[in-house]
Structures are given as C-alpha cells and as structure tokens.
Amino acid sequence: MKKLKIAIQKSGRLSDDSVKLFKACGIKFEVGKSKLMSESKNFPAEFLFLRDDDIPGYVADGVADVGIVGDNVLVEHECHVNRVKSLGFSKCRLSLAVSRDVDYSGVSYFEGKSIATSYPNILGKFLKENGVNAQIHFISGSVEIAPGIGLAEGVCDIVSTGGTLLSNGLKEVEPIFNSEAILIANNSLSKEKLELLDRIVFRMNAVQTADTHKYVLLNAPNDKIERIINIMPGMKSPTITPLAKEGWSSIHSVLKESDFWENIEAMRNMGAEGILVIPIEKMIF
Ligand code: ATP
Ligand code: MG
C-alpha cells in the first residue's frame, strides 16, 4: 500500500499543533529532535520534518503529498498546490511597522521610503494595490532591527502580540495579511492517495467540530422543556428523559461554543437547573 507523505515543520511555531492534530486524529508516529522522517504505525503515512519555507515547494513538486504550512509562507512562495483546509492554529498577521516616534498618517507615509521584510511578494502586492512606490529590502530574519541600524524606515513582519515590535522601538501601523496554518496537498495525487487524504480530512473535521462544541446536560420542569429546547439546537434534536423527581426531565444536547454563554444564561432564566457542560472528544455528523 502506498503511504501518504506528510510534511510538517520540524521545529517552530507550527510544529506542536501540527503533531497534536495528527495525534488527535488517531495517527500515531514518533517525533524526535534528530528525526527527519517517521512512519506511522497505524496509518499508511510517512511524516517528513522540514523547515516551513520548504514545505510549499516540496508539496508542489510531489516530494511530499500533503503538508501543513502558514498561509503567509504559502502565499509568499506562490506555489501551485491544493489548499485543502484552514486549521485554525498559528494565527498571526503580517503588518507594516514604523519607529514609535513617527507621526503616522496613512499608507502614503511609505511613498519613497524603504521597507525591510522577509515577505517581498505579499508586501509588493499590497503596495501596488495602494498605489505606493517604496523600496523593498529583502532580509531573511531579524527584520525588526532594520530601522534601528538605518537599513530601512519601516518593516513588514509577522505580529501576534506586538511584543517584539515594541521591544525594538517599533509600532504596528498597517495590518496587511492575516494568516493561519493551512493543510495543503499536491495537485495531482493518485486516487489511492486522495482516499488517504479524505480519511485524514474526515478525522480533522471531527476533531475541529468537537473543539468548538460542548455536550450539555440539564434538568428542567416539564412545562419549561419546550421553551428550553427551542434555543437548544442539537445535532438532530435533544434527548429528553424523565427524572425520578415527578414533573422534571433531563435534557441532553450539543451546543456551539460561540453562542454557548448566551444560551446557557437564557436556559437558566427559563428554569433549567443542574447544568453540566462536558467537553467532546470527537464529533461525527
Ligand atoms: P523554520 O526554521 O521552520 O524556517 P521559522 O523560524 O521560519 O521556522 P516560525 O517562527 O516557527 O518559522 O513560524 C512558522 C509559522 O508560524 C509562520 O510562518 C507563521 O505562519 C506562524 N507564526 C509565526 N509567528 C507566530 C506567532 N507569533 N504566533 C503565531 N503564529 C506565528
Ligand atoms: Mg522558516
């Protein structure tokens, strides 16, 4: 049986969550500091541990069949791959930043100035769209020091909290690209490998849905059940079982995390008691 070759970052901000996701999908493999490759024992997959910058190219060339990479790196490298699915982790943004004491008025500030970045393509496209002519200085790392050493007047770099910018005397002025981890695949996978990918995506969907839902159990007087279940959309409909206490029932259902608190508060106001909220490990529709 052909194995699906899966490229993930060896060590960095994508690694832990990538490994965690495959493990949550029940795919077992070993991760070691010196390991460059690892075969799964319980799924026809082989993991390649690479630098994130190399992943889009390897997947495009078919050296790897699928991979996980930040959208920022994917778009910057302009590789032709299939964007299978957004994964919701390693969220960050690419932003323009300038020295803290600059009185920034808008993008036109950058007209005629120089900007240091590791993302010349994404930045170039942004400047063009905004009709700004600026000089782009490519640096592969430690971009934040560029203004301090007089290399550039601005930088375009990854920001998550802004702490690194701040400690280098910079301030974020213009977010230009939002990124998160993406599952990508080679454009011409064999039927066999596509089937393996489908199995993985099916499992990832189950894990992701479970993460955003909670299993809720509560007790309510029978005359309140109808109102309560109206705001309680379950996977199909809630399960209702009578309690030993006369006139009361127990209601079980699944709630979405996003509107969870509003729904719980409303149910309490309608007479629900003894509310239990339980995390769900996997959820399959
Ligand atoms: P490599 O050695 O593999 O080339 P790297 O140093 O280029 O690693 P990392 O810093 O590990 O890359 O970041 C990998 C990806 O994680 C980035 O391309 C981006 O998508 C995302 N990322 C970067 N910084 C953050 C952050 N502060 N918070 C969340 N996600 C981030
Ligand atoms: Mg890198």
Short mmCIF file of C-alpha atoms and ligand atoms in Angstrom, two decimals:
data_model
loop_
_atom_site.label_atom_id
_atom_site.label_comp_id
_atom_site.label_asym_id
_atom_site.label_seq_id
_atom_site.Cartn_x
_atom_site.Cartn_y
_atom_site.Cartn_z
CA MET A 1 0.00 0.00 0.00
CA LYS A 2 1.29 3.46 -0.95
CA LYS A 3 1.99 5.73 2.00
CA LEU A 4 0.88 9.35 2.13
CA LYS A 5 3.93 11.56 2.63
CA ILE A 6 3.07 14.35 5.04
CA ALA A 7 5.38 17.35 5.54
CA ILE A 8 5.25 19.22 8.84
CA GLN A 9 7.54 21.83 10.37
CA LYS A 10 10.48 20.29 12.19
CA SER A 11 10.74 22.83 14.94
CA GLY A 12 8.90 26.12 15.28
CA ARG A 13 5.55 27.73 15.78
CA LEU A 14 3.64 25.23 13.64
CA SER A 15 5.23 22.04 14.95
CA ASP A 16 3.46 21.30 18.22
CA ASP A 17 -0.06 21.97 16.96
CA SER A 18 0.59 20.02 13.74
CA VAL A 19 1.75 16.98 15.70
CA LYS A 20 -1.12 17.37 18.16
CA LEU A 21 -3.67 17.49 15.33
CA PHE A 22 -2.47 14.24 13.72
CA LYS A 23 -2.36 12.55 17.11
CA ALA A 24 -5.92 13.72 17.85
CA CYS A 25 -6.83 12.09 14.52
CA GLY A 26 -5.52 8.83 15.94
CA ILE A 27 -2.45 8.76 13.67
CA LYS A 28 0.49 7.57 15.71
CA PHE A 29 4.09 8.44 14.87
CA GLU A 30 7.31 9.24 16.66
CA VAL A 31 8.72 12.72 16.95
CA GLY A 32 12.33 13.13 17.94
CA LYS A 33 14.75 16.04 17.79
CA SER A 34 17.13 14.24 15.43
CA LYS A 35 14.43 12.59 13.34
CA LEU A 36 13.85 13.79 9.77
CA MET A 37 11.29 11.14 8.93
CA SER A 38 8.88 8.94 10.81
CA GLU A 39 6.50 6.24 9.66
CA SER A 40 3.11 5.90 11.27
CA LYS A 41 2.50 2.51 12.80
CA ASN A 42 -1.26 2.58 12.47
CA PHE A 43 -1.93 4.63 9.30
CA PRO A 44 -0.35 4.44 5.84
CA ALA A 45 1.52 7.71 6.28
CA GLU A 46 5.11 8.84 6.49
CA PHE A 47 5.97 12.15 8.16
CA LEU A 48 8.76 14.41 6.90
CA PHE A 49 10.06 17.06 9.31
CA LEU A 50 11.15 20.13 7.33
CA ARG A 51 11.75 23.87 7.54
CA ASP A 52 8.45 25.61 6.96
CA ASP A 53 9.80 27.58 3.98
CA ASP A 54 10.48 24.35 2.08
CA ILE A 55 7.06 22.80 2.61
CA PRO A 56 5.06 24.57 -0.18
CA GLY A 57 7.73 23.76 -2.78
CA TYR A 58 8.06 20.12 -1.73
CA VAL A 59 4.30 19.65 -1.86
CA ALA A 60 4.08 21.39 -5.25
CA ASP A 61 6.86 19.13 -6.62
CA GLY A 62 5.36 15.97 -5.15
CA VAL A 63 8.31 15.24 -2.82
CA ALA A 64 5.60 15.39 -0.16
CA ASP A 65 1.93 14.65 -0.87
CA VAL A 66 0.45 16.92 1.77
CA GLY A 67 1.77 19.42 4.27
CA ILE A 68 0.93 21.96 6.92
CA VAL A 69 2.24 25.49 6.46
CA GLY A 70 1.38 29.07 7.42
CA ASP A 71 -0.74 30.87 4.82
CA ASN A 72 1.83 33.69 4.86
CA VAL A 73 4.58 31.35 3.63
CA LEU A 74 2.25 29.66 1.14
CA VAL A 75 1.13 32.91 -0.48
CA GLU A 76 4.63 34.37 -0.42
CA HIS A 77 6.07 31.37 -2.27
CA GLU A 78 3.26 31.37 -4.86
CA CYS A 79 3.33 27.59 -5.23
CA HIS A 80 0.58 25.78 -7.07
CA VAL A 81 -0.89 23.44 -4.51
CA ASN A 82 -4.37 22.49 -3.40
CA ARG A 83 -5.47 24.44 -0.29
CA VAL A 84 -7.34 21.66 1.43
CA LYS A 85 -8.39 23.21 4.71
CA SER A 86 -7.70 26.01 7.19
CA LEU A 87 -6.62 24.61 10.52
CA GLY A 88 -7.23 27.48 12.95
CA PHE A 89 -3.85 27.48 14.72
CA SER A 90 -0.64 29.54 14.38
CA LYS A 91 -2.74 32.61 13.80
CA CYS A 92 -0.77 35.76 13.13
CA ARG A 93 -0.71 38.73 10.80
CA LEU A 94 1.80 40.42 8.57
CA SER A 95 1.94 44.10 9.39
CA LEU A 96 3.80 47.23 8.45
CA ALA A 97 5.53 48.86 11.39
CA VAL A 98 7.49 52.07 11.84
CA SER A 99 9.56 53.66 14.56
CA ARG A 100 7.47 54.57 17.62
CA ASP A 101 8.06 58.30 17.27
CA VAL A 102 6.81 58.53 13.67
CA ASP A 103 3.61 60.52 13.32
CA TYR A 104 1.91 58.00 11.02
CA SER A 105 -0.93 59.33 8.89
CA GLY A 106 -1.63 56.52 6.42
CA VAL A 107 -0.11 54.20 3.80
CA SER A 108 1.14 57.16 1.79
CA TYR A 109 3.72 57.63 4.57
CA PHE A 110 5.69 54.84 2.86
CA GLU A 111 5.90 56.66 -0.50
CA GLY A 112 9.58 56.86 -1.47
CA LYS A 113 10.68 55.09 1.73
CA SER A 114 12.38 51.74 2.19
CA ILE A 115 10.82 48.76 3.96
CA ALA A 116 12.64 45.67 5.23
CA THR A 117 10.80 42.34 5.03
CA SER A 118 11.04 38.59 4.51
CA TYR A 119 7.81 38.80 2.51
CA PRO A 120 8.65 40.81 -0.62
CA ASN A 121 5.82 39.31 -2.72
CA ILE A 122 2.99 39.93 -0.28
CA LEU A 123 4.33 43.39 0.56
CA GLY A 124 4.89 44.27 -3.11
CA LYS A 125 1.31 43.33 -3.93
CA PHE A 126 -0.05 45.40 -1.04
CA LEU A 127 1.97 48.47 -2.01
CA LYS A 128 0.87 48.15 -5.63
CA GLU A 129 -2.79 47.85 -4.65
CA ASN A 130 -2.41 51.01 -2.59
CA GLY A 131 -0.52 52.90 -5.27
CA VAL A 132 2.54 53.36 -3.07
CA ASN A 133 6.08 53.36 -4.51
CA ALA A 134 8.51 52.12 -1.89
CA GLN A 135 11.77 50.26 -1.95
CA ILE A 136 11.60 46.70 -0.62
CA HIS A 137 14.70 45.37 1.19
CA PHE A 138 14.66 41.59 1.48
CA ILE A 139 16.06 40.23 4.78
CA SER A 140 15.56 36.62 5.78
CA GLY A 141 15.37 37.15 9.55
CA SER A 142 15.53 39.65 12.44
CA VAL A 143 13.69 42.18 10.33
CA GLU A 144 12.78 44.31 13.37
CA ILE A 145 16.30 45.66 13.79
CA ALA A 146 16.37 47.21 10.28
CA PRO A 147 15.11 50.70 11.26
CA GLY A 148 17.40 50.79 14.32
CA ILE A 149 20.51 50.19 12.20
CA GLY A 150 19.42 52.59 9.48
CA LEU A 151 18.72 49.92 6.86
CA ALA A 152 15.09 50.84 6.29
CA GLU A 153 12.47 53.26 7.50
CA GLY A 154 9.80 50.65 8.01
CA VAL A 155 9.41 46.90 8.37
CA CYS A 156 6.82 44.39 7.26
CA ASP A 157 6.85 41.38 9.54
CA ILE A 158 4.79 38.82 11.45
CA VAL A 159 2.99 40.07 14.52
CA SER A 160 0.98 38.11 17.03
CA THR A 161 1.03 40.20 20.20
CA GLY A 162 3.24 43.07 19.11
CA GLY A 163 5.77 42.41 21.89
CA THR A 164 8.78 42.00 19.56
CA LEU A 165 7.96 45.22 17.74
CA LEU A 166 7.59 47.11 20.99
CA SER A 167 10.90 45.91 22.37
CA ASN A 168 12.59 47.14 19.19
CA GLY A 169 11.08 50.62 19.44
CA LEU A 170 8.54 49.99 16.68
CA LYS A 171 4.77 50.29 16.41
CA GLU A 172 2.37 48.42 14.17
CA VAL A 173 0.61 50.76 11.77
CA GLU A 174 -0.92 48.66 8.99
CA PRO A 175 -2.02 45.00 9.10
CA ILE A 176 -1.72 43.70 5.54
CA PHE A 177 -2.30 39.92 5.68
CA ASN A 178 -3.98 37.54 8.14
CA SER A 179 -2.53 34.07 8.40
CA GLU A 180 -3.19 30.71 9.98
CA ALA A 181 -1.99 27.16 9.42
CA ILE A 182 -3.32 25.54 6.24
CA LEU A 183 -3.41 21.91 5.14
CA ILE A 184 -2.13 21.77 1.55
CA ALA A 185 -1.88 18.92 -0.95
CA ASN A 186 -0.18 18.21 -4.25
CA ASN A 187 -2.45 18.99 -7.22
CA SER A 188 -2.15 15.60 -8.88
CA LEU A 189 -2.42 12.99 -6.15
CA SER A 190 -3.26 9.44 -7.20
CA LYS A 191 -6.71 8.08 -6.43
CA GLU A 192 -5.22 5.95 -3.67
CA LYS A 193 -3.53 8.92 -2.01
CA LEU A 194 -6.63 11.10 -2.39
CA GLU A 195 -8.54 8.47 -0.46
CA LEU A 196 -5.98 8.61 2.33
CA LEU A 197 -6.21 12.41 2.35
CA ASP A 198 -10.00 12.18 2.54
CA ARG A 199 -9.72 9.92 5.58
CA ILE A 200 -7.42 12.43 7.27
CA VAL A 201 -9.67 15.40 6.44
CA PHE A 202 -12.70 13.50 7.76
CA ARG A 203 -10.87 12.94 11.05
CA MET A 204 -9.63 16.54 11.24
CA ASN A 205 -13.19 17.80 10.74
CA ALA A 206 -14.38 15.58 13.59
CA VAL A 207 -11.64 16.90 15.88
CA GLN A 208 -12.28 20.53 14.94
CA THR A 209 -16.06 20.29 15.34
CA ALA A 210 -15.60 18.66 18.72
CA ASP A 211 -13.31 21.51 19.81
CA THR A 212 -16.00 24.08 19.07
CA HIS A 213 -18.90 22.22 20.70
CA LYS A 214 -19.86 21.15 24.21
CA TYR A 215 -22.14 18.41 25.45
CA VAL A 216 -24.71 19.89 27.82
CA LEU A 217 -26.98 18.10 30.32
CA LEU A 218 -29.56 19.93 32.39
CA ASN A 219 -32.69 19.38 34.43
CA ALA A 220 -35.88 21.28 33.83
CA PRO A 221 -39.54 21.25 34.91
CA ASN A 222 -41.61 19.54 32.21
CA ASP A 223 -43.65 22.66 31.43
CA LYS A 224 -40.43 24.54 30.54
CA ILE A 225 -38.96 21.89 28.23
CA GLU A 226 -40.44 23.21 25.04
CA ARG A 227 -39.09 26.73 25.51
CA ILE A 228 -35.69 25.43 26.51
CA ILE A 229 -35.27 23.07 23.58
CA ASN A 230 -36.23 25.86 21.21
CA ILE A 231 -32.95 27.59 21.95
CA MET A 232 -31.06 24.32 22.09
CA PRO A 233 -30.38 23.14 18.57
CA GLY A 234 -28.84 19.69 18.98
CA MET A 235 -27.24 17.58 16.27
CA LYS A 236 -30.74 16.35 15.47
CA SER A 237 -32.99 17.05 18.43
CA PRO A 238 -32.21 16.97 22.15
CA THR A 239 -32.62 13.78 24.17
CA ILE A 240 -35.23 14.11 26.90
CA THR A 241 -35.53 11.58 29.72
CA PRO A 242 -37.81 11.77 32.75
CA LEU A 243 -36.20 12.23 36.18
CA ALA A 244 -37.21 10.24 39.25
CA LYS A 245 -38.49 13.58 40.61
CA GLU A 246 -42.12 13.98 39.50
CA GLY A 247 -42.69 16.63 36.77
CA TRP A 248 -38.99 17.03 35.86
CA SER A 249 -36.86 15.86 32.97
CA SER A 250 -33.24 15.73 31.98
CA ILE A 251 -32.30 17.28 28.62
CA HIS A 252 -29.09 16.38 26.75
CA SER A 253 -27.77 18.22 23.75
CA VAL A 254 -24.77 19.66 21.96
CA LEU A 255 -24.12 23.41 21.96
CA LYS A 256 -21.77 25.50 19.88
CA GLU A 257 -19.03 27.18 21.88
CA SER A 258 -19.54 30.52 20.07
CA ASP A 259 -23.03 31.21 21.42
CA PHE A 260 -22.63 28.99 24.45
CA TRP A 261 -22.89 31.50 27.33
CA GLU A 262 -25.89 33.34 25.90
CA ASN A 263 -27.74 30.06 25.53
CA ILE A 264 -26.84 28.80 28.99
CA GLU A 265 -27.96 32.08 30.59
CA ALA A 266 -31.23 32.00 28.68
CA MET A 267 -31.88 28.40 29.73
CA ARG A 268 -31.21 29.22 33.38
CA ASN A 269 -33.65 32.08 33.21
CA MET A 270 -36.22 29.66 31.78
CA GLY A 271 -35.88 27.35 34.80
CA ALA A 272 -33.04 24.97 33.88
CA GLU A 273 -31.08 23.59 36.85
CA GLY A 274 -28.11 21.33 37.48
CA ILE A 275 -26.44 22.26 34.22
CA LEU A 276 -23.45 20.08 33.32
CA VAL A 277 -21.11 21.02 30.49
CA ILE A 278 -18.83 18.31 29.13
CA PRO A 279 -16.06 18.58 26.52
CA ILE A 280 -16.48 16.43 23.42
CA GLU A 281 -13.50 14.48 22.12
CA LYS A 282 -14.69 13.69 18.57
CA MET A 283 -17.86 14.68 16.75
CA ILE A 284 -19.05 13.00 13.57
CA PHE A 285 -22.16 14.04 11.68
P1 ATP B 1 11.80 27.33 10.19
O1 ATP B 1 13.03 27.06 10.95
O2 ATP B 1 10.97 26.09 10.01
O3 ATP B 1 12.06 28.04 8.89
P2 ATP B 1 10.66 29.86 11.06
O4 ATP B 1 11.54 30.50 12.08
O5 ATP B 1 10.71 30.34 9.65
O6 ATP B 1 10.91 28.28 11.11
P3 ATP B 1 8.40 30.08 12.86
O7 ATP B 1 8.78 31.30 13.63
O8 ATP B 1 8.46 28.77 13.55
O9 ATP B 1 9.15 30.00 11.45
O10 ATP B 1 6.94 30.32 12.32
C1 ATP B 1 6.28 29.39 11.49
C2 ATP B 1 4.94 29.95 11.08
O11 ATP B 1 4.14 30.12 12.26
C3 ATP B 1 4.98 31.34 10.45
O12 ATP B 1 5.23 31.29 9.07
C4 ATP B 1 3.61 31.86 10.76
O13 ATP B 1 2.65 31.32 9.86
C5 ATP B 1 3.35 31.29 12.14
N1 ATP B 1 3.77 32.24 13.19
C6 ATP B 1 4.90 32.95 13.25
N2 ATP B 1 4.97 33.71 14.35
C7 ATP B 1 3.85 33.47 15.02
C8 ATP B 1 3.35 33.92 16.26
N3 ATP B 1 4.00 34.80 16.99
N4 ATP B 1 2.18 33.43 16.67
C9 ATP B 1 1.51 32.53 15.95
N5 ATP B 1 1.94 32.07 14.75
C10 ATP B 1 3.08 32.52 14.30
MG MG B 2 11.06 29.48 8.02
#
